[in-house]
PDB file of C-alpha atoms in Angstrom:
ATOM      1  CA  GLY C1407     -19.767 -85.654  58.993  1.00 53.00           C
ATOM      2  CA  GLN C1408     -16.879 -87.326  57.215  1.00 58.00           C
ATOM      3  CA  GLN C1409     -17.314 -88.020  53.516  1.00 66.00           C
ATOM      4  CA  LEU C1410     -15.146 -89.718  50.959  1.00 87.00           C
ATOM      5  CA  ASN C1411     -13.647 -87.755  48.069  1.00 92.00           C
ATOM      6  CA  GLN C1412     -15.311 -88.788  44.854  1.00 95.00           C
ATOM      7  CA  SER C1413     -14.374 -87.647  41.354  1.00 95.00           C
ATOM      8  CA  PRO C1414     -15.333 -86.365  39.000  1.00 96.00           C
ATOM      9  CA  GLN C1415     -18.142 -84.368  40.579  1.00 95.00           C
ATOM     10  CA  SER C1416     -20.077 -84.489  37.310  1.00 96.00           C
ATOM     11  CA  MET C1417     -19.731 -86.021  33.877  1.00 96.00           C
ATOM     12  CA  PHE C1418     -21.317 -85.183  30.565  1.00 96.00           C
ATOM     13  CA  ILE C1419     -20.983 -87.963  28.027  1.00 95.00           C
ATOM     14  CA  GLN C1420     -22.588 -89.244  24.867  1.00 96.00           C
ATOM     15  CA  GLU C1421     -24.558 -92.453  24.761  1.00 96.00           C
ATOM     16  CA  GLY C1422     -22.297 -95.406  24.103  1.00 96.00           C
ATOM     17  CA  GLU C1423     -19.248 -93.933  25.796  1.00 97.00           C
ATOM     18  CA  ASP C1424     -17.483 -95.637  28.684  1.00 97.00           C
ATOM     19  CA  VAL C1425     -17.456 -93.968  32.110  1.00 96.00           C
ATOM     20  CA  SER C1426     -14.904 -94.065  34.913  1.00 97.00           C
ATOM     21  CA  MET C1427     -15.183 -92.597  38.387  1.00 97.00           C
ATOM     22  CA  ASN C1428     -13.254 -93.095  41.583  1.00 97.00           C
ATOM     23  CA  CYS C1429     -13.393 -92.621  45.293  1.00 96.00           C
ATOM     24  CA  THR C1430     -10.522 -91.973  47.687  1.00 95.00           C
ATOM     25  CA  SER C1431     -10.123 -91.889  51.414  1.00 92.00           C
ATOM     26  CA  SER C1432      -7.425 -90.840  53.832  1.00 89.00           C
ATOM     27  CA  SER C1433      -8.138 -93.905  55.954  1.00 87.00           C
ATOM     28  CA  ILE C1434      -8.461 -97.604  55.248  1.00 89.00           C
ATOM     29  CA  PHE C1435     -11.800 -99.200  54.500  1.00 90.00           C
ATOM     30  CA  ASN C1436     -12.464-102.934  54.555  1.00 89.00           C
ATOM     31  CA  THR C1437     -15.627-102.735  52.481  1.00 90.00           C
ATOM     32  CA  TRP C1438     -16.505-100.595  49.489  1.00 93.00           C
ATOM     33  CA  LEU C1439     -19.964-100.230  47.998  1.00 94.00           C
ATOM     34  CA  TRP C1440     -21.255 -98.424  44.941  1.00 97.00           C
ATOM     35  CA  TYR C1441     -24.804 -97.033  44.787  1.00 97.00           C
ATOM     36  CA  LYS C1442     -26.867 -95.243  42.135  1.00 97.00           C
ATOM     37  CA  GLN C1443     -29.540 -92.737  43.081  1.00 97.00           C
ATOM     38  CA  ASP C1444     -32.262 -91.459  40.786  1.00 95.00           C
ATOM     39  CA  PRO C1445     -34.169 -88.239  41.555  1.00 90.00           C
ATOM     40  CA  GLY C1446     -36.731 -88.743  44.293  1.00 90.00           C
ATOM     41  CA  GLU C1447     -35.551 -92.247  45.100  1.00 93.00           C
ATOM     42  CA  GLY C1448     -33.242 -93.892  47.594  1.00 95.00           C
ATOM     43  CA  PRO C1449     -29.785 -95.192  46.667  1.00 96.00           C
ATOM     44  CA  VAL C1450     -29.784 -98.568  44.923  1.00 96.00           C
ATOM     45  CA  LEU C1451     -26.907-100.944  45.589  1.00 95.00           C
ATOM     46  CA  LEU C1452     -24.911-101.743  42.451  1.00 96.00           C
ATOM     47  CA  ILE C1453     -21.794-103.563  43.604  1.00 96.00           C
ATOM     48  CA  ALA C1454     -20.300-104.606  46.942  1.00 93.00           C
ATOM     49  CA  LEU C1455     -16.546-105.222  47.372  1.00 94.00           C
ATOM     50  CA  TYR C1456     -15.143-107.005  50.404  1.00 90.00           C
ATOM     51  CA  LYS C1457     -11.509-107.786  49.569  1.00 92.00           C
ATOM     52  CA  ALA C1458      -8.561-105.588  48.626  1.00 93.00           C
ATOM     53  CA  GLY C1459      -7.764-105.976  44.938  1.00 94.00           C
ATOM     54  CA  GLU C1460     -11.167-107.481  44.204  1.00 94.00           C
ATOM     55  CA  LEU C1461     -12.647-106.784  40.773  1.00 97.00           C
ATOM     56  CA  THR C1462     -16.396-107.371  40.484  1.00 96.00           C
ATOM     57  CA  SER C1463     -18.789-106.937  37.587  1.00 96.00           C
ATOM     58  CA  ASN C1464     -22.534-106.436  37.413  1.00 95.00           C
ATOM     59  CA  GLY C1465     -23.567-106.337  33.762  1.00 96.00           C
ATOM     60  CA  ARG C1466     -21.934-103.307  32.161  1.00 97.00           C
ATOM     61  CA  LEU C1467     -20.631-102.128  35.548  1.00 98.00           C
ATOM     62  CA  THR C1468     -17.246-103.092  36.934  1.00 98.00           C
ATOM     63  CA  ALA C1469     -15.869-101.980  40.284  1.00 98.00           C
ATOM     64  CA  GLN C1470     -12.503-102.503  41.909  1.00 97.00           C
ATOM     65  CA  PHE C1471     -11.386-102.429  45.520  1.00 96.00           C
ATOM     66  CA  GLY C1472      -8.054-100.627  45.537  1.00 96.00           C
ATOM     67  CA  ILE C1473      -5.061-102.585  46.777  1.00 95.00           C
ATOM     68  CA  THR C1474      -4.207 -99.856  49.303  1.00 93.00           C
ATOM     69  CA  ARG C1475      -7.765-100.130  50.721  1.00 93.00           C
ATOM     70  CA  LYS C1476      -8.020 -96.348  50.427  1.00 94.00           C
ATOM     71  CA  ASP C1477      -9.716 -96.171  47.060  1.00 95.00           C
ATOM     72  CA  SER C1478     -12.223 -97.768  44.744  1.00 97.00           C
ATOM     73  CA  PHE C1479     -13.152 -97.379  41.089  1.00 97.00           C
ATOM     74  CA  LEU C1480     -16.347 -97.822  39.104  1.00 98.00           C
ATOM     75  CA  ASN C1481     -16.486 -98.229  35.351  1.00 98.00           C
ATOM     76  CA  ILE C1482     -19.579 -98.273  33.161  1.00 98.00           C
ATOM     77  CA  SER C1483     -19.174 -99.559  29.636  1.00 97.00           C
ATOM     78  CA  ALA C1484     -21.276 -98.516  26.657  1.00 96.00           C
ATOM     79  CA  SER C1485     -23.471 -96.075  28.584  1.00 96.00           C
ATOM     80  CA  ILE C1486     -27.209 -95.968  27.919  1.00 96.00           C
ATOM     81  CA  PRO C1487     -29.802 -93.316  28.853  1.00 95.00           C
ATOM     82  CA  SER C1488     -30.938 -95.150  31.995  1.00 95.00           C
ATOM     83  CA  ASP C1489     -27.418 -94.810  33.416  1.00 96.00           C
ATOM     84  CA  VAL C1490     -28.188 -91.149  34.141  1.00 97.00           C
ATOM     85  CA  GLY C1491     -28.191 -90.411  37.848  1.00 96.00           C
ATOM     86  CA  ILE C1492     -25.919 -89.819  40.801  1.00 97.00           C
ATOM     87  CA  TYR C1493     -23.394 -92.479  41.724  1.00 97.00           C
ATOM     88  CA  PHE C1494     -22.180 -92.726  45.299  1.00 96.00           C
ATOM     89  CA  CYS C1495     -19.325 -94.728  46.697  1.00 96.00           C
ATOM     90  CA  ALA C1496     -19.541 -95.811  50.317  1.00 94.00           C
ATOM     91  CA  GLY C1497     -16.976 -97.335  52.626  1.00 92.00           C
ATOM     92  CA  GLN C1498     -17.041 -99.221  55.875  1.00 88.00           C
ATOM     93  CA  PRO C1499     -13.926 -99.310  58.077  1.00 80.00           C
ATOM     94  CA  ASN C1500     -14.667-102.604  59.787  1.00 71.00           C
ATOM     95  CA  PHE C1501     -16.526-105.760  58.893  1.00 63.00           C
ATOM     96  CA  GLY C1502     -19.983-105.888  60.342  1.00 60.00           C
ATOM     97  CA  ASN C1503     -23.152-103.869  60.232  1.00 52.00           C
ATOM     98  CA  GLU C1504     -21.609-100.511  60.974  1.00 70.00           C
ATOM     99  CA  LYS C1505     -22.306 -97.172  59.460  1.00 73.00           C
ATOM    100  CA  LEU C1506     -21.299 -96.389  55.910  1.00 85.00           C
ATOM    101  CA  THR C1507     -19.359 -93.271  55.017  1.00 90.00           C
ATOM    102  CA  PHE C1508     -20.591 -91.946  51.693  1.00 92.00           C
ATOM    103  CA  GLY C1509     -18.754 -90.141  48.933  1.00 92.00           C
ATOM    104  CA  THR C1510     -19.800 -86.775  47.615  1.00 90.00           C
ATOM    105  CA  GLY C1511     -21.358 -88.298  44.491  1.00 94.00           C
ATOM    106  CA  THR C1512     -20.754 -88.212  40.739  1.00 96.00           C
ATOM    107  CA  ARG C1513     -23.613 -86.869  38.642  1.00 96.00           C
ATOM    108  CA  LEU C1514     -23.750 -88.571  35.253  1.00 97.00           C
ATOM    109  CA  THR C1515     -25.525 -86.835  32.381  1.00 96.00           C
ATOM    110  CA  ILE C1516     -25.872 -88.258  28.893  1.00 94.00           C
ATOM    111  CA  ILE C1517     -25.894 -85.740  26.099  1.00 88.00           C
ATOM    112  CA  PRO C1518     -28.329 -86.630  23.313  1.00 80.00           C
TER     113      PRO C1518
ATOM    114  CA  GLU L 179     -38.986-109.800  47.740  1.00 66.00           C
ATOM    115  CA  ALA L 180     -40.339-106.471  48.931  1.00 83.00           C
ATOM    116  CA  GLY L 181     -37.837-103.721  49.546  1.00 94.00           C
ATOM    117  CA  VAL L 182     -37.607-101.237  52.372  1.00 97.00           C
ATOM    118  CA  VAL L 183     -40.881 -99.355  52.720  1.00 97.00           C
ATOM    119  CA  GLN L 184     -41.071 -95.798  53.987  1.00 98.00           C
ATOM    120  CA  SER L 185     -43.946 -93.452  54.578  1.00 97.00           C
ATOM    121  CA  PRO L 186     -44.897 -90.792  53.983  1.00 97.00           C
ATOM    122  CA  ARG L 187     -42.932 -90.060  50.795  1.00 96.00           C
ATOM    123  CA  TYR L 188     -43.380 -86.325  51.224  1.00 97.00           C
ATOM    124  CA  LYS L 189     -44.193 -84.128  54.202  1.00 97.00           C
ATOM    125  CA  ILE L 190     -44.583 -80.377  54.464  1.00 98.00           C
ATOM    126  CA  ILE L 191     -44.900 -78.869  57.922  1.00 97.00           C
ATOM    127  CA  GLU L 192     -44.477 -75.528  59.603  1.00 97.00           C
ATOM    128  CA  LYS L 193     -41.540 -74.969  61.887  1.00 96.00           C
ATOM    129  CA  LYS L 194     -42.039 -75.936  65.517  1.00 97.00           C
ATOM    130  CA  GLN L 195     -44.488 -78.676  64.526  1.00 97.00           C
ATOM    131  CA  PRO L 196     -43.773 -82.363  65.213  1.00 97.00           C
ATOM    132  CA  VAL L 197     -43.288 -84.906  62.441  1.00 98.00           C
ATOM    133  CA  ALA L 198     -42.825 -88.679  62.309  1.00 98.00           C
ATOM    134  CA  PHE L 199     -41.483 -91.026  59.673  1.00 98.00           C
ATOM    135  CA  TRP L 200     -42.109 -94.750  59.445  1.00 98.00           C
ATOM    136  CA  CYS L 201     -39.934 -97.535  58.058  1.00 98.00           C
ATOM    137  CA  ASN L 202     -40.561-101.212  57.408  1.00 97.00           C
ATOM    138  CA  PRO L 203     -37.291-103.019  56.634  1.00 96.00           C
ATOM    139  CA  ILE L 204     -36.741-105.992  54.356  1.00 95.00           C
ATOM    140  CA  SER L 205     -38.057-109.145  56.012  1.00 93.00           C
ATOM    141  CA  GLY L 206     -35.377-110.865  58.044  1.00 90.00           C
ATOM    142  CA  HIS L 207     -33.041-107.871  58.187  1.00 92.00           C
ATOM    143  CA  ASN L 208     -32.056-107.379  61.802  1.00 91.00           C
ATOM    144  CA  THR L 209     -30.129-104.161  61.295  1.00 92.00           C
ATOM    145  CA  LEU L 210     -31.961-100.939  60.526  1.00 94.00           C
ATOM    146  CA  TYR L 211     -30.513 -97.513  59.829  1.00 95.00           C
ATOM    147  CA  TRP L 212     -31.862 -93.995  59.574  1.00 97.00           C
ATOM    148  CA  TYR L 213     -29.900 -91.609  57.369  1.00 96.00           C
ATOM    149  CA  LEU L 214     -30.229 -87.909  56.609  1.00 96.00           C
ATOM    150  CA  GLN L 215     -29.478 -86.700  53.101  1.00 96.00           C
ATOM    151  CA  ASN L 216     -29.111 -83.019  52.337  1.00 94.00           C
ATOM    152  CA  LEU L 217     -29.367 -81.752  48.783  1.00 91.00           C
ATOM    153  CA  GLY L 218     -26.264 -82.534  46.748  1.00 88.00           C
ATOM    154  CA  GLN L 219     -24.681 -84.681  49.434  1.00 90.00           C
ATOM    155  CA  GLY L 220     -24.398 -88.325  50.336  1.00 91.00           C
ATOM    156  CA  PRO L 221     -26.449 -89.837  53.158  1.00 93.00           C
ATOM    157  CA  GLU L 222     -25.216 -89.423  56.722  1.00 92.00           C
ATOM    158  CA  LEU L 223     -26.099 -91.872  59.484  1.00 93.00           C
ATOM    159  CA  LEU L 224     -28.416 -90.746  62.269  1.00 95.00           C
ATOM    160  CA  ILE L 225     -28.976 -93.999  64.138  1.00 95.00           C
ATOM    161  CA  ARG L 226     -28.396 -97.738  63.742  1.00 93.00           C
ATOM    162  CA  TYR L 227     -30.442-100.510  65.348  1.00 94.00           C
ATOM    163  CA  GLU L 228     -29.498-104.118  65.915  1.00 91.00           C
ATOM    164  CA  ASN L 229     -32.919-105.696  66.441  1.00 91.00           C
ATOM    165  CA  GLU L 230     -34.584-103.369  68.962  1.00 92.00           C
ATOM    166  CA  GLU L 231     -31.366-101.962  70.395  1.00 92.00           C
ATOM    167  CA  ALA L 232     -29.961 -98.628  69.256  1.00 93.00           C
ATOM    168  CA  VAL L 233     -26.262 -99.468  68.972  1.00 90.00           C
ATOM    169  CA  ASP L 234     -25.090 -96.210  67.390  1.00 90.00           C
ATOM    170  CA  ASP L 235     -26.995 -92.979  67.937  1.00 92.00           C
ATOM    171  CA  SER L 236     -23.980 -90.708  68.250  1.00 89.00           C
ATOM    172  CA  GLN L 237     -25.070 -88.573  65.277  1.00 91.00           C
ATOM    173  CA  LEU L 238     -28.698 -88.201  66.369  1.00 94.00           C
ATOM    174  CA  PRO L 239     -29.543 -84.695  67.654  1.00 93.00           C
ATOM    175  CA  LYS L 240     -31.207 -85.922  70.780  1.00 92.00           C
ATOM    176  CA  ASP L 241     -32.654 -82.594  71.831  1.00 95.00           C
ATOM    177  CA  ARG L 242     -35.272 -82.814  69.109  1.00 97.00           C
ATOM    178  CA  PHE L 243     -34.875 -86.176  67.369  1.00 97.00           C
ATOM    179  CA  SER L 244     -35.985 -89.543  68.710  1.00 97.00           C
ATOM    180  CA  ALA L 245     -36.357 -92.998  67.240  1.00 97.00           C
ATOM    181  CA  GLU L 246     -37.735 -96.324  68.263  1.00 96.00           C
ATOM    182  CA  ARG L 247     -37.862 -99.904  67.028  1.00 95.00           C
ATOM    183  CA  LEU L 248     -39.976-101.518  69.696  1.00 83.00           C
ATOM    184  CA  LYS L 249     -40.395-105.040  68.303  1.00 87.00           C
ATOM    185  CA  GLY L 250     -37.198-105.168  66.290  1.00 85.00           C
ATOM    186  CA  VAL L 251     -38.977-104.766  62.946  1.00 93.00           C
ATOM    187  CA  ASP L 252     -40.636-101.449  62.049  1.00 96.00           C
ATOM    188  CA  SER L 253     -39.118 -98.196  63.170  1.00 97.00           C
ATOM    189  CA  THR L 254     -40.222 -94.612  63.554  1.00 98.00           C
ATOM    190  CA  LEU L 255     -38.125 -91.457  63.549  1.00 98.00           C
ATOM    191  CA  LYS L 256     -39.592 -88.361  65.150  1.00 98.00           C
ATOM    192  CA  ILE L 257     -38.633 -84.700  65.154  1.00 97.00           C
ATOM    193  CA  GLN L 258     -40.153 -82.392  67.739  1.00 97.00           C
ATOM    194  CA  PRO L 259     -40.107 -79.490  67.217  1.00 96.00           C
ATOM    195  CA  ALA L 260     -39.017 -79.265  63.592  1.00 97.00           C
ATOM    196  CA  GLU L 261     -36.701 -76.447  62.488  1.00 97.00           C
ATOM    197  CA  LEU L 262     -36.138 -74.949  59.065  1.00 96.00           C
ATOM    198  CA  GLY L 263     -32.758 -76.664  58.838  1.00 96.00           C
ATOM    199  CA  ASP L 264     -34.369 -80.074  59.181  1.00 97.00           C
ATOM    200  CA  SER L 265     -35.602 -79.898  55.589  1.00 97.00           C
ATOM    201  CA  ALA L 266     -33.953 -82.874  53.901  1.00 97.00           C
ATOM    202  CA  VAL L 267     -34.567 -86.431  52.761  1.00 97.00           C
ATOM    203  CA  TYR L 268     -34.748 -89.023  55.522  1.00 98.00           C
ATOM    204  CA  LEU L 269     -33.689 -92.452  54.343  1.00 98.00           C
ATOM    205  CA  CYS L 270     -34.198 -95.797  56.026  1.00 97.00           C
ATOM    206  CA  ALA L 271     -31.982 -98.760  55.198  1.00 96.00           C
ATOM    207  CA  SER L 272     -31.712-102.344  56.389  1.00 94.00           C
ATOM    208  CA  SER L 273     -29.192-105.142  56.159  1.00 91.00           C
ATOM    209  CA  ALA L 274     -28.816-108.788  57.068  1.00 85.00           C
ATOM    210  CA  GLU L 275     -25.130-109.169  56.322  1.00 68.00           C
ATOM    211  CA  PRO L 276     -22.036-107.007  56.633  1.00 63.00           C
ATOM    212  CA  ALA L 277     -22.177-103.752  54.700  1.00 65.00           C
ATOM    213  CA  ALA L 278     -24.781-104.501  52.012  1.00 85.00           C
ATOM    214  CA  GLN L 279     -27.365-101.957  53.091  1.00 91.00           C
ATOM    215  CA  TYR L 280     -30.569-101.606  51.123  1.00 94.00           C
ATOM    216  CA  PHE L 281     -32.331 -98.263  51.112  1.00 96.00           C
ATOM    217  CA  GLY L 282     -35.956 -97.243  51.001  1.00 97.00           C
ATOM    218  CA  PRO L 283     -37.249 -94.439  48.753  1.00 96.00           C
ATOM    219  CA  GLY L 284     -36.947 -91.859  51.514  1.00 97.00           C
ATOM    220  CA  THR L 285     -39.220 -89.204  52.990  1.00 97.00           C
ATOM    221  CA  ARG L 286     -38.686 -85.691  51.700  1.00 97.00           C
ATOM    222  CA  LEU L 287     -39.357 -83.242  54.521  1.00 98.00           C
ATOM    223  CA  THR L 288     -39.957 -79.562  53.893  1.00 97.00           C
ATOM    224  CA  VAL L 289     -40.174 -77.275  56.914  1.00 97.00           C
ATOM    225  CA  THR L 290     -41.642 -73.850  56.210  1.00 97.00           C
TER     226      THR L 290
END
């Protein structure tokens, strides 16, 4: 099935560093979501974006809905060990309870 | 508030055997989704329910997969017969508003 292009595929950082990842699509999405998935668990919703240009924060996480509606960005400031995991972006082309198209994921590893 | 509940968490079966997964969505969430997640990839939608109606089952392999949500609450996903390639994590999600889907912990299926 179709998936969004997410980059980087993996990141190795030191605790305390800031993290940036992005997601791009060839088509327009009207909703962007960011999820985090730990091993053996389901994805957990971090941030939902519903408006082009929107910038939303959730603690140390900040996500932006790209103005072109074809991309979204997630930033994590001052990373901590519990930030380790796989981050997925997801987009929805139309408003409503329709299926989400997921990105390929960014695996975040914190180097001790 | 309780999250999405799924059972079993793990299942190991031999090929050609049947298997069933159960999902209890968040209370009040009318929309329920079943996703398939292969290793290293994002979830992909299998079927979406609005109350008891399957409104999008275009990605469900209907020759061996079936699902039901008889009373518009709990749902079951069945595979009969299972094949080796069905080994994956099966995720259930629910939502009550546009896009913000909340996932359960998933059922990890291993077909031997």
